[in-house]
PDB file of C-alpha atoms in Angstrom:
ATOM      1  CA  UNK T   1       0.255  16.758   3.137  1.00 74.00           C
ATOM      2  CA  UNK T   2       1.105  13.447   4.790  1.00 85.00           C
ATOM      3  CA  UNK T   3      -2.019  12.307   6.630  1.00 93.00           C
ATOM      4  CA  UNK T   4      -0.393   9.150   7.983  1.00 96.00           C
ATOM      5  CA  UNK T   5       3.051   9.449   9.500  1.00 96.00           C
ATOM      6  CA  UNK T   6       5.624   6.968  10.595  1.00 97.00           C
ATOM      7  CA  UNK T   7       8.344   9.044  12.165  1.00 93.00           C
ATOM      8  CA  UNK T   8      10.863   6.259  12.686  1.00 95.00           C
ATOM      9  CA  UNK T   9      12.371   5.180   9.393  1.00 95.00           C
ATOM     10  CA  UNK T  10      14.135   2.252  11.007  1.00 97.00           C
ATOM     11  CA  UNK T  11      14.156   0.094  14.130  1.00 97.00           C
ATOM     12  CA  UNK T  12      16.526  -2.655  15.279  1.00 98.00           C
ATOM     13  CA  UNK T  13      15.502  -5.204  17.883  1.00 98.00           C
ATOM     14  CA  UNK T  14      17.096  -8.319  19.322  1.00 98.00           C
ATOM     15  CA  UNK T  15      15.448 -11.621  18.524  1.00 98.00           C
ATOM     16  CA  UNK T  16      12.967 -12.579  21.234  1.00 98.00           C
ATOM     17  CA  UNK T  17      12.355  -8.991  22.336  1.00 98.00           C
ATOM     18  CA  UNK T  18       9.349  -6.817  21.640  1.00 98.00           C
ATOM     19  CA  UNK T  19       9.211  -4.639  18.520  1.00 98.00           C
ATOM     20  CA  UNK T  20       7.011  -1.538  18.748  1.00 98.00           C
ATOM     21  CA  UNK T  21       6.241   0.340  15.560  1.00 98.00           C
ATOM     22  CA  UNK T  22       4.403   3.636  15.794  1.00 98.00           C
ATOM     23  CA  UNK T  23       2.066   5.524  13.505  1.00 98.00           C
ATOM     24  CA  UNK T  24       0.270   8.865  13.792  1.00 98.00           C
ATOM     25  CA  UNK T  25      -2.538  10.233  11.669  1.00 97.00           C
ATOM     26  CA  UNK T  26      -4.110  13.623  11.252  1.00 96.00           C
ATOM     27  CA  UNK T  27      -7.493  12.999   9.606  1.00 93.00           C
ATOM     28  CA  UNK T  28     -10.233  12.354  12.177  1.00 93.00           C
ATOM     29  CA  UNK T  29     -12.386  10.866   9.394  1.00 92.00           C
ATOM     30  CA  UNK T  30     -10.210   7.750   9.304  1.00 93.00           C
ATOM     31  CA  UNK T  31     -12.012   4.829  10.910  1.00 91.00           C
ATOM     32  CA  UNK T  32     -10.093   1.798   9.746  1.00 92.00           C
ATOM     33  CA  UNK T  33      -6.399   1.148  10.149  1.00 94.00           C
ATOM     34  CA  UNK T  34      -4.127  -1.514   8.761  1.00 94.00           C
ATOM     35  CA  UNK T  35      -0.543  -2.664   8.955  1.00 96.00           C
ATOM     36  CA  UNK T  36       1.242  -4.107   5.951  1.00 95.00           C
ATOM     37  CA  UNK T  37       4.567  -5.868   5.780  1.00 96.00           C
ATOM     38  CA  UNK T  38       6.808  -5.595   2.736  1.00 94.00           C
ATOM     39  CA  UNK T  39       9.819  -7.652   1.762  1.00 94.00           C
ATOM     40  CA  UNK T  40      12.207  -6.422  -0.972  1.00 90.00           C
ATOM     41  CA  UNK T  41      10.933  -6.938  -4.528  1.00 86.00           C
ATOM     42  CA  UNK T  42       7.519  -8.018  -3.267  1.00 91.00           C
ATOM     43  CA  UNK T  43       4.242  -6.195  -2.878  1.00 92.00           C
ATOM     44  CA  UNK T  44       2.936  -5.288   0.564  1.00 92.00           C
ATOM     45  CA  UNK T  45       1.098  -8.065   2.397  1.00 93.00           C
ATOM     46  CA  UNK T  46      -1.692  -7.441   4.867  1.00 91.00           C
ATOM     47  CA  UNK T  47      -0.740  -8.126   8.472  1.00 94.00           C
ATOM     48  CA  UNK T  48      -3.417  -6.908  10.876  1.00 95.00           C
ATOM     49  CA  UNK T  49      -6.153  -4.294  11.064  1.00 93.00           C
ATOM     50  CA  UNK T  50      -8.276  -2.458  13.590  1.00 95.00           C
ATOM     51  CA  UNK T  51     -11.554  -0.622  13.385  1.00 93.00           C
ATOM     52  CA  UNK T  52     -12.025   2.655  15.216  1.00 92.00           C
ATOM     53  CA  UNK T  53     -14.641   1.067  17.483  1.00 93.00           C
ATOM     54  CA  UNK T  54     -11.883  -0.983  19.091  1.00 94.00           C
ATOM     55  CA  UNK T  55      -8.698  -0.033  20.894  1.00 95.00           C
ATOM     56  CA  UNK T  56      -6.866  -3.334  20.541  1.00 97.00           C
ATOM     57  CA  UNK T  57      -6.705  -6.237  18.136  1.00 97.00           C
ATOM     58  CA  UNK T  58      -4.504  -9.251  18.563  1.00 97.00           C
ATOM     59  CA  UNK T  59      -3.424 -11.953  16.137  1.00 96.00           C
ATOM     60  CA  UNK T  60      -0.773 -14.325  17.394  1.00 97.00           C
ATOM     61  CA  UNK T  61       2.453 -12.458  17.968  1.00 98.00           C
ATOM     62  CA  UNK T  62       1.003  -9.253  16.507  1.00 98.00           C
ATOM     63  CA  UNK T  63      -1.111  -6.738  18.409  1.00 98.00           C
ATOM     64  CA  UNK T  64      -2.305  -3.367  17.175  1.00 98.00           C
ATOM     65  CA  UNK T  65      -3.309  -0.653  19.630  1.00 98.00           C
ATOM     66  CA  UNK T  66      -5.380   2.369  18.673  1.00 97.00           C
ATOM     67  CA  UNK T  67      -5.576   5.598  20.677  1.00 97.00           C
ATOM     68  CA  UNK T  68      -8.193   7.694  18.880  1.00 95.00           C
ATOM     69  CA  UNK T  69      -7.876  10.728  21.095  1.00 95.00           C
ATOM     70  CA  UNK T  70      -4.162  10.901  20.346  1.00 97.00           C
ATOM     71  CA  UNK T  71      -4.636   9.808  16.715  1.00 97.00           C
ATOM     72  CA  UNK T  72      -1.967   7.222  17.289  1.00 97.00           C
ATOM     73  CA  UNK T  73      -1.624   3.533  16.649  1.00 97.00           C
ATOM     74  CA  UNK T  74       1.122   1.066  17.289  1.00 98.00           C
ATOM     75  CA  UNK T  75       2.037  -2.432  16.238  1.00 98.00           C
ATOM     76  CA  UNK T  76       3.611  -4.723  18.795  1.00 98.00           C
ATOM     77  CA  UNK T  77       5.441  -7.856  17.741  1.00 98.00           C
ATOM     78  CA  UNK T  78       6.395 -10.228  20.505  1.00 98.00           C
ATOM     79  CA  UNK T  79       8.548 -12.186  20.462  1.00 98.00           C
ATOM     80  CA  UNK T  80      10.345 -10.723  17.452  1.00 98.00           C
ATOM     81  CA  UNK T  81      11.868 -13.182  15.004  1.00 98.00           C
ATOM     82  CA  UNK T  82      14.502 -12.674  12.273  1.00 97.00           C
ATOM     83  CA  UNK T  83      11.838 -13.419   9.646  1.00 96.00           C
ATOM     84  CA  UNK T  84       9.974 -10.326  10.828  1.00 97.00           C
ATOM     85  CA  UNK T  85      12.697  -8.169   9.293  1.00 98.00           C
ATOM     86  CA  UNK T  86      10.891  -6.125   6.642  1.00 97.00           C
ATOM     87  CA  UNK T  87       9.434  -2.682   6.008  1.00 97.00           C
ATOM     88  CA  UNK T  88       6.168  -2.112   7.862  1.00 98.00           C
ATOM     89  CA  UNK T  89       3.585   0.324   6.535  1.00 96.00           C
ATOM     90  CA  UNK T  90       0.731   1.775   8.492  1.00 96.00           C
ATOM     91  CA  UNK T  91      -2.364   2.652   6.434  1.00 94.00           C
ATOM     92  CA  UNK T  92      -5.712   4.271   7.117  1.00 93.00           C
ATOM     93  CA  UNK T  93      -9.034   4.690   5.399  1.00 89.00           C
ATOM     94  CA  UNK T  94     -12.478   6.048   6.073  1.00 86.00           C
ATOM     95  CA  UNK T  95     -15.929   5.942   4.520  1.00 78.00           C
ATOM     96  CA  UNK T  96     -15.784   9.670   3.950  1.00 76.00           C
ATOM     97  CA  UNK T  97     -12.270   9.663   2.540  1.00 75.00           C
ATOM     98  CA  UNK T  98     -12.969   6.733   0.233  1.00 73.00           C
ATOM     99  CA  UNK T  99     -13.087   3.237   1.705  1.00 71.00           C
ATOM    100  CA  UNK T 100     -10.909   1.899  -1.069  1.00 77.00           C
ATOM    101  CA  UNK T 101      -8.410   4.701  -0.918  1.00 84.00           C
ATOM    102  CA  UNK T 102      -5.773   3.745   1.597  1.00 89.00           C
ATOM    103  CA  UNK T 103      -3.457   6.436   2.921  1.00 92.00           C
ATOM    104  CA  UNK T 104      -0.081   4.936   3.711  1.00 94.00           C
ATOM    105  CA  UNK T 105       2.724   6.096   5.948  1.00 96.00           C
ATOM    106  CA  UNK T 106       6.303   6.176   4.710  1.00 95.00           C
ATOM    107  CA  UNK T 107       7.206   2.893   6.389  1.00 96.00           C
ATOM    108  CA  UNK T 108       9.519   1.693   9.148  1.00 97.00           C
ATOM    109  CA  UNK T 109      12.288  -0.759   8.344  1.00 97.00           C
ATOM    110  CA  UNK T 110      12.464  -3.353  11.123  1.00 98.00           C
ATOM    111  CA  UNK T 111      15.607  -5.394  11.569  1.00 98.00           C
ATOM    112  CA  UNK T 112      15.496  -8.272  14.017  1.00 98.00           C
ATOM    113  CA  UNK T 113      18.989  -9.255  15.039  1.00 97.00           C
ATOM    114  CA  UNK T 114      19.514 -12.972  15.709  1.00 95.00           C
TER     115      UNK T 114
ATOM    116  CA  UNK G   1      -0.496 -18.248 -11.110  1.00 53.00           C
ATOM    117  CA  UNK G   2      -2.381 -17.827  -7.891  1.00 77.00           C
ATOM    118  CA  UNK G   3      -1.354 -14.269  -7.112  1.00 92.00           C
ATOM    119  CA  UNK G   4      -1.560 -10.828  -8.676  1.00 96.00           C
ATOM    120  CA  UNK G   5       0.855 -10.642 -11.579  1.00 96.00           C
ATOM    121  CA  UNK G   6       2.352  -7.422 -12.915  1.00 97.00           C
ATOM    122  CA  UNK G   7       4.349  -7.044 -16.103  1.00 97.00           C
ATOM    123  CA  UNK G   8       6.931  -5.934 -16.830  1.00 97.00           C
ATOM    124  CA  UNK G   9       8.719  -6.096 -13.485  1.00 96.00           C
ATOM    125  CA  UNK G  10      11.052  -3.323 -14.636  1.00 97.00           C
ATOM    126  CA  UNK G  11      10.634  -0.701 -17.314  1.00 97.00           C
ATOM    127  CA  UNK G  12      13.107   1.962 -18.373  1.00 98.00           C
ATOM    128  CA  UNK G  13      11.823   4.592 -20.757  1.00 97.00           C
ATOM    129  CA  UNK G  14      12.935   7.936 -22.095  1.00 97.00           C
ATOM    130  CA  UNK G  15      11.303  11.149 -21.033  1.00 97.00           C
ATOM    131  CA  UNK G  16       8.364  11.959 -23.272  1.00 97.00           C
ATOM    132  CA  UNK G  17       7.619   8.367 -24.256  1.00 98.00           C
ATOM    133  CA  UNK G  18       4.391   6.432 -23.690  1.00 98.00           C
ATOM    134  CA  UNK G  19       4.288   3.375 -21.408  1.00 98.00           C
ATOM    135  CA  UNK G  20       1.770   0.707 -20.525  1.00 98.00           C
ATOM    136  CA  UNK G  21       1.877  -1.309 -17.332  1.00 98.00           C
ATOM    137  CA  UNK G  22      -0.153  -4.484 -17.036  1.00 98.00           C
ATOM    138  CA  UNK G  23      -1.876  -6.099 -14.078  1.00 98.00           C
ATOM    139  CA  UNK G  24      -3.376  -9.594 -13.997  1.00 97.00           C
ATOM    140  CA  UNK G  25      -5.518  -9.840 -10.867  1.00 96.00           C
ATOM    141  CA  UNK G  26      -6.395 -12.976  -8.985  1.00 94.00           C
ATOM    142  CA  UNK G  27      -9.037 -14.894 -10.929  1.00 93.00           C
ATOM    143  CA  UNK G  28     -12.535 -13.951  -9.829  1.00 90.00           C
ATOM    144  CA  UNK G  29     -11.528 -10.747  -8.064  1.00 92.00           C
ATOM    145  CA  UNK G  30     -13.876  -7.982  -9.152  1.00 91.00           C
ATOM    146  CA  UNK G  31     -12.039  -5.127  -7.476  1.00 92.00           C
ATOM    147  CA  UNK G  32      -8.700  -3.876  -8.730  1.00 94.00           C
ATOM    148  CA  UNK G  33      -6.534  -1.018  -7.457  1.00 95.00           C
ATOM    149  CA  UNK G  34      -3.483   0.826  -8.685  1.00 97.00           C
ATOM    150  CA  UNK G  35      -1.064   2.468  -6.287  1.00 96.00           C
ATOM    151  CA  UNK G  36       2.241   4.238  -6.875  1.00 97.00           C
ATOM    152  CA  UNK G  37       5.190   4.157  -4.494  1.00 95.00           C
ATOM    153  CA  UNK G  38       7.867   6.768  -4.989  1.00 94.00           C
ATOM    154  CA  UNK G  39      11.296   6.399  -3.415  1.00 91.00           C
ATOM    155  CA  UNK G  40      11.154   6.813   0.356  1.00 89.00           C
ATOM    156  CA  UNK G  41       7.375   7.100   0.388  1.00 92.00           C
ATOM    157  CA  UNK G  42       4.465   4.828   1.117  1.00 93.00           C
ATOM    158  CA  UNK G  43       2.126   3.643  -1.622  1.00 93.00           C
ATOM    159  CA  UNK G  44      -0.195   6.341  -2.925  1.00 94.00           C
ATOM    160  CA  UNK G  45      -3.668   5.580  -4.297  1.00 93.00           C
ATOM    161  CA  UNK G  46      -4.245   6.121  -8.003  1.00 96.00           C
ATOM    162  CA  UNK G  47      -7.453   4.403  -9.122  1.00 95.00           C
ATOM    163  CA  UNK G  48      -9.943   1.724  -8.120  1.00 93.00           C
ATOM    164  CA  UNK G  49     -11.991  -0.457 -10.479  1.00 94.00           C
ATOM    165  CA  UNK G  50     -15.104  -2.404  -9.619  1.00 92.00           C
ATOM    166  CA  UNK G  51     -15.608  -4.689 -12.579  1.00 90.00           C
ATOM    167  CA  UNK G  52     -14.983  -2.812 -15.807  1.00 91.00           C
ATOM    168  CA  UNK G  53     -15.645   0.655 -14.490  1.00 90.00           C
ATOM    169  CA  UNK G  54     -13.417   3.049 -12.620  1.00 88.00           C
ATOM    170  CA  UNK G  55     -15.271   3.567  -9.335  1.00 87.00           C
ATOM    171  CA  UNK G  56     -12.752   6.081  -8.027  1.00 90.00           C
ATOM    172  CA  UNK G  57     -10.021   7.723 -10.114  1.00 93.00           C
ATOM    173  CA  UNK G  58      -9.394  10.598  -7.747  1.00 91.00           C
ATOM    174  CA  UNK G  59      -5.765   9.611  -7.226  1.00 93.00           C
ATOM    175  CA  UNK G  60      -4.632   9.944 -10.827  1.00 96.00           C
ATOM    176  CA  UNK G  61      -2.197  12.872 -10.703  1.00 95.00           C
ATOM    177  CA  UNK G  62      -3.056  14.425 -14.088  1.00 95.00           C
ATOM    178  CA  UNK G  63      -4.496  13.646 -17.494  1.00 96.00           C
ATOM    179  CA  UNK G  64      -1.299  11.943 -18.664  1.00 98.00           C
ATOM    180  CA  UNK G  65      -2.375   8.964 -16.566  1.00 98.00           C
ATOM    181  CA  UNK G  66      -5.174   6.677 -17.666  1.00 97.00           C
ATOM    182  CA  UNK G  67      -6.215   3.143 -16.765  1.00 97.00           C
ATOM    183  CA  UNK G  68      -8.564   0.647 -18.351  1.00 97.00           C
ATOM    184  CA  UNK G  69     -10.055  -2.695 -17.478  1.00 96.00           C
ATOM    185  CA  UNK G  70     -12.183  -3.527 -20.521  1.00 94.00           C
ATOM    186  CA  UNK G  71     -13.269  -7.047 -19.600  1.00 93.00           C
ATOM    187  CA  UNK G  72     -13.246  -6.734 -15.835  1.00 91.00           C
ATOM    188  CA  UNK G  73     -10.076  -8.743 -15.418  1.00 94.00           C
ATOM    189  CA  UNK G  74      -6.702  -7.526 -16.735  1.00 97.00           C
ATOM    190  CA  UNK G  75      -5.995  -3.836 -16.257  1.00 98.00           C
ATOM    191  CA  UNK G  76      -3.551  -1.566 -18.036  1.00 98.00           C
ATOM    192  CA  UNK G  77      -2.177   1.650 -16.602  1.00 98.00           C
ATOM    193  CA  UNK G  78      -1.152   4.010 -19.377  1.00 98.00           C
ATOM    194  CA  UNK G  79       1.161   6.980 -18.958  1.00 98.00           C
ATOM    195  CA  UNK G  80       1.618   9.478 -21.783  1.00 98.00           C
ATOM    196  CA  UNK G  81       4.529  11.874 -22.230  1.00 97.00           C
ATOM    197  CA  UNK G  82       6.390  10.389 -19.292  1.00 98.00           C
ATOM    198  CA  UNK G  83       8.337  12.683 -17.001  1.00 97.00           C
ATOM    199  CA  UNK G  84      11.246  11.892 -14.658  1.00 97.00           C
ATOM    200  CA  UNK G  85       8.916  12.467 -11.717  1.00 96.00           C
ATOM    201  CA  UNK G  86       6.825   9.500 -12.859  1.00 97.00           C
ATOM    202  CA  UNK G  87       9.658   7.173 -11.816  1.00 97.00           C
ATOM    203  CA  UNK G  88       8.265   4.934  -9.093  1.00 97.00           C
ATOM    204  CA  UNK G  89       7.084   1.424  -8.339  1.00 96.00           C
ATOM    205  CA  UNK G  90       3.543   0.966  -9.610  1.00 98.00           C
ATOM    206  CA  UNK G  91       1.605  -1.514  -7.505  1.00 97.00           C
ATOM    207  CA  UNK G  92      -1.578  -3.317  -8.424  1.00 97.00           C
ATOM    208  CA  UNK G  93      -3.869  -5.074  -5.957  1.00 94.00           C
ATOM    209  CA  UNK G  94      -7.099  -7.037  -6.283  1.00 93.00           C
ATOM    210  CA  UNK G  95      -9.812  -8.200  -3.954  1.00 90.00           C
ATOM    211  CA  UNK G  96     -12.914 -10.328  -4.157  1.00 85.00           C
ATOM    212  CA  UNK G  97     -15.432  -7.935  -2.742  1.00 76.00           C
ATOM    213  CA  UNK G  98     -14.077  -4.430  -3.043  1.00 70.00           C
ATOM    214  CA  UNK G  99     -12.777  -4.134   0.487  1.00 67.00           C
ATOM    215  CA  UNK G 100      -9.228  -2.854   0.458  1.00 67.00           C
ATOM    216  CA  UNK G 101      -8.484  -4.147   3.910  1.00 66.00           C
ATOM    217  CA  UNK G 102      -8.007  -7.766   4.764  1.00 65.00           C
ATOM    218  CA  UNK G 103      -8.910  -9.152   1.376  1.00 74.00           C
ATOM    219  CA  UNK G 104      -6.689  -7.201  -0.976  1.00 85.00           C
ATOM    220  CA  UNK G 105      -3.571  -8.814  -2.390  1.00 90.00           C
ATOM    221  CA  UNK G 106      -0.778  -6.815  -3.983  1.00 93.00           C
ATOM    222  CA  UNK G 107       1.390  -7.763  -6.916  1.00 95.00           C
ATOM    223  CA  UNK G 108       5.147  -7.362  -6.809  1.00 95.00           C
ATOM    224  CA  UNK G 109       4.976  -4.077  -8.684  1.00 96.00           C
ATOM    225  CA  UNK G 110       6.467  -2.608 -11.837  1.00 97.00           C
ATOM    226  CA  UNK G 111       9.487  -0.401 -11.294  1.00 97.00           C
ATOM    227  CA  UNK G 112       9.289   2.418 -13.831  1.00 98.00           C
ATOM    228  CA  UNK G 113      12.371   4.517 -14.461  1.00 98.00           C
ATOM    229  CA  UNK G 114      12.111   7.552 -16.714  1.00 98.00           C
ATOM    230  CA  UNK G 115      15.507   8.760 -17.941  1.00 97.00           C
TER     231      UNK G 115
END
């Protein structure tokens, strides 16, 4: 049972435009959410996170939005750059589900077209 | 090196054989995690060590899988009687404090192929 879902396997965006990656979750016990970026032949690298007490967290070009009632979060990248091309994973955890046990989505491959 | 190192980077083994996958965490990191990423899926939690002990092994799929970290640094993931379904990229991560979020760093993974 996939508790974290990324329904778009791929996304293509023009350089300079906004990229919006979406993620849905089913377990209401999740209270911490993260986005990871993965290049080929490398491990995932942490990008940005958000706690359930917030609805927005911003770091430079990256902003994560959390809608708890809809169990939905999104990652906005603006402006998108060719170097952003990678697979993006959404992940979630909770104290009651195991704080060190991250549940990952299946990933969205972002391609930023120069 | 400064990062998490995993060896080998690729491993091909025959069904039924035993394999060991090694993880060298970042020096000083007390927490170590193993994840498995099957084709087309996201990483899936296997086990978490705090120091030498397995604090959470709830993700190990069955008793063919075992992991050790005898001196609180290097960890070995051991798989007995490998099956084709074990084929995946095995990822290791480490962190200083035990928080999997902002502080955890992943290695590049070991791609295991069982033929």
